[in-house]
Short mmCIF file of C-alpha atoms in Angstrom, two decimals:
data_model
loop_
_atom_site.label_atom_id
_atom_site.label_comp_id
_atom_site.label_asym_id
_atom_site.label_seq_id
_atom_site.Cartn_x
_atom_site.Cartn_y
_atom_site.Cartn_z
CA UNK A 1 22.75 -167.67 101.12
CA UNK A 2 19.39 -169.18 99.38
CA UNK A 3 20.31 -173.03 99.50
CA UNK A 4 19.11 -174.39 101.77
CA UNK A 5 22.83 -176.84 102.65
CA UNK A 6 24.19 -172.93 103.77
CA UNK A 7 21.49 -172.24 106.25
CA UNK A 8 21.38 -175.44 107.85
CA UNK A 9 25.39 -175.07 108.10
CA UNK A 10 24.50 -171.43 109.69
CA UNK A 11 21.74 -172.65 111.96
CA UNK A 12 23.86 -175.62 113.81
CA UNK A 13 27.11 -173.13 113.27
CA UNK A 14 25.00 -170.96 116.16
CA UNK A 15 23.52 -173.65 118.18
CA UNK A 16 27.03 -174.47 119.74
CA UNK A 17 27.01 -173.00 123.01
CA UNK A 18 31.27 -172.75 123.68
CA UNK A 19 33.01 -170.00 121.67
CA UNK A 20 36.05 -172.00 121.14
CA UNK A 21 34.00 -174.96 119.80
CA UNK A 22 32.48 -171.79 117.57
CA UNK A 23 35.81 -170.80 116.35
CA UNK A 24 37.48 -174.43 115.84
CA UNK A 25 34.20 -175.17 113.40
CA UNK A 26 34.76 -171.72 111.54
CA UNK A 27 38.92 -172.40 111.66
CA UNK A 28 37.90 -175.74 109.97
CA UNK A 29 35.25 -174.32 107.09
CA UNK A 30 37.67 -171.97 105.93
CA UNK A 31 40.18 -174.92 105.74
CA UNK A 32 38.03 -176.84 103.65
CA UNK A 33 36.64 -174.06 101.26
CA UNK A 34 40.22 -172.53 100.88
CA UNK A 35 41.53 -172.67 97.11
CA UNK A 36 44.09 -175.36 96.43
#
């Protein structure tokens, strides 16, 4: 968690106000970073 790409990710991640939004955006990063 030193780069700096991961805390901006974090930061914005916990500026979204509605939980569902919250979820959708953590549904989708798992997506993407899931092994092929």
């Amino acid at each position: 968690m030193t780069r700096r790409e991961t805390l901006e990710l974090v930061r914005a991640y916990f500026t979204i106000a509605d939980p569902k939004v919250r979820d959708q955006v953590l549904a989708l990063a798992k997506s993407l970073a899931a092994p092929k």
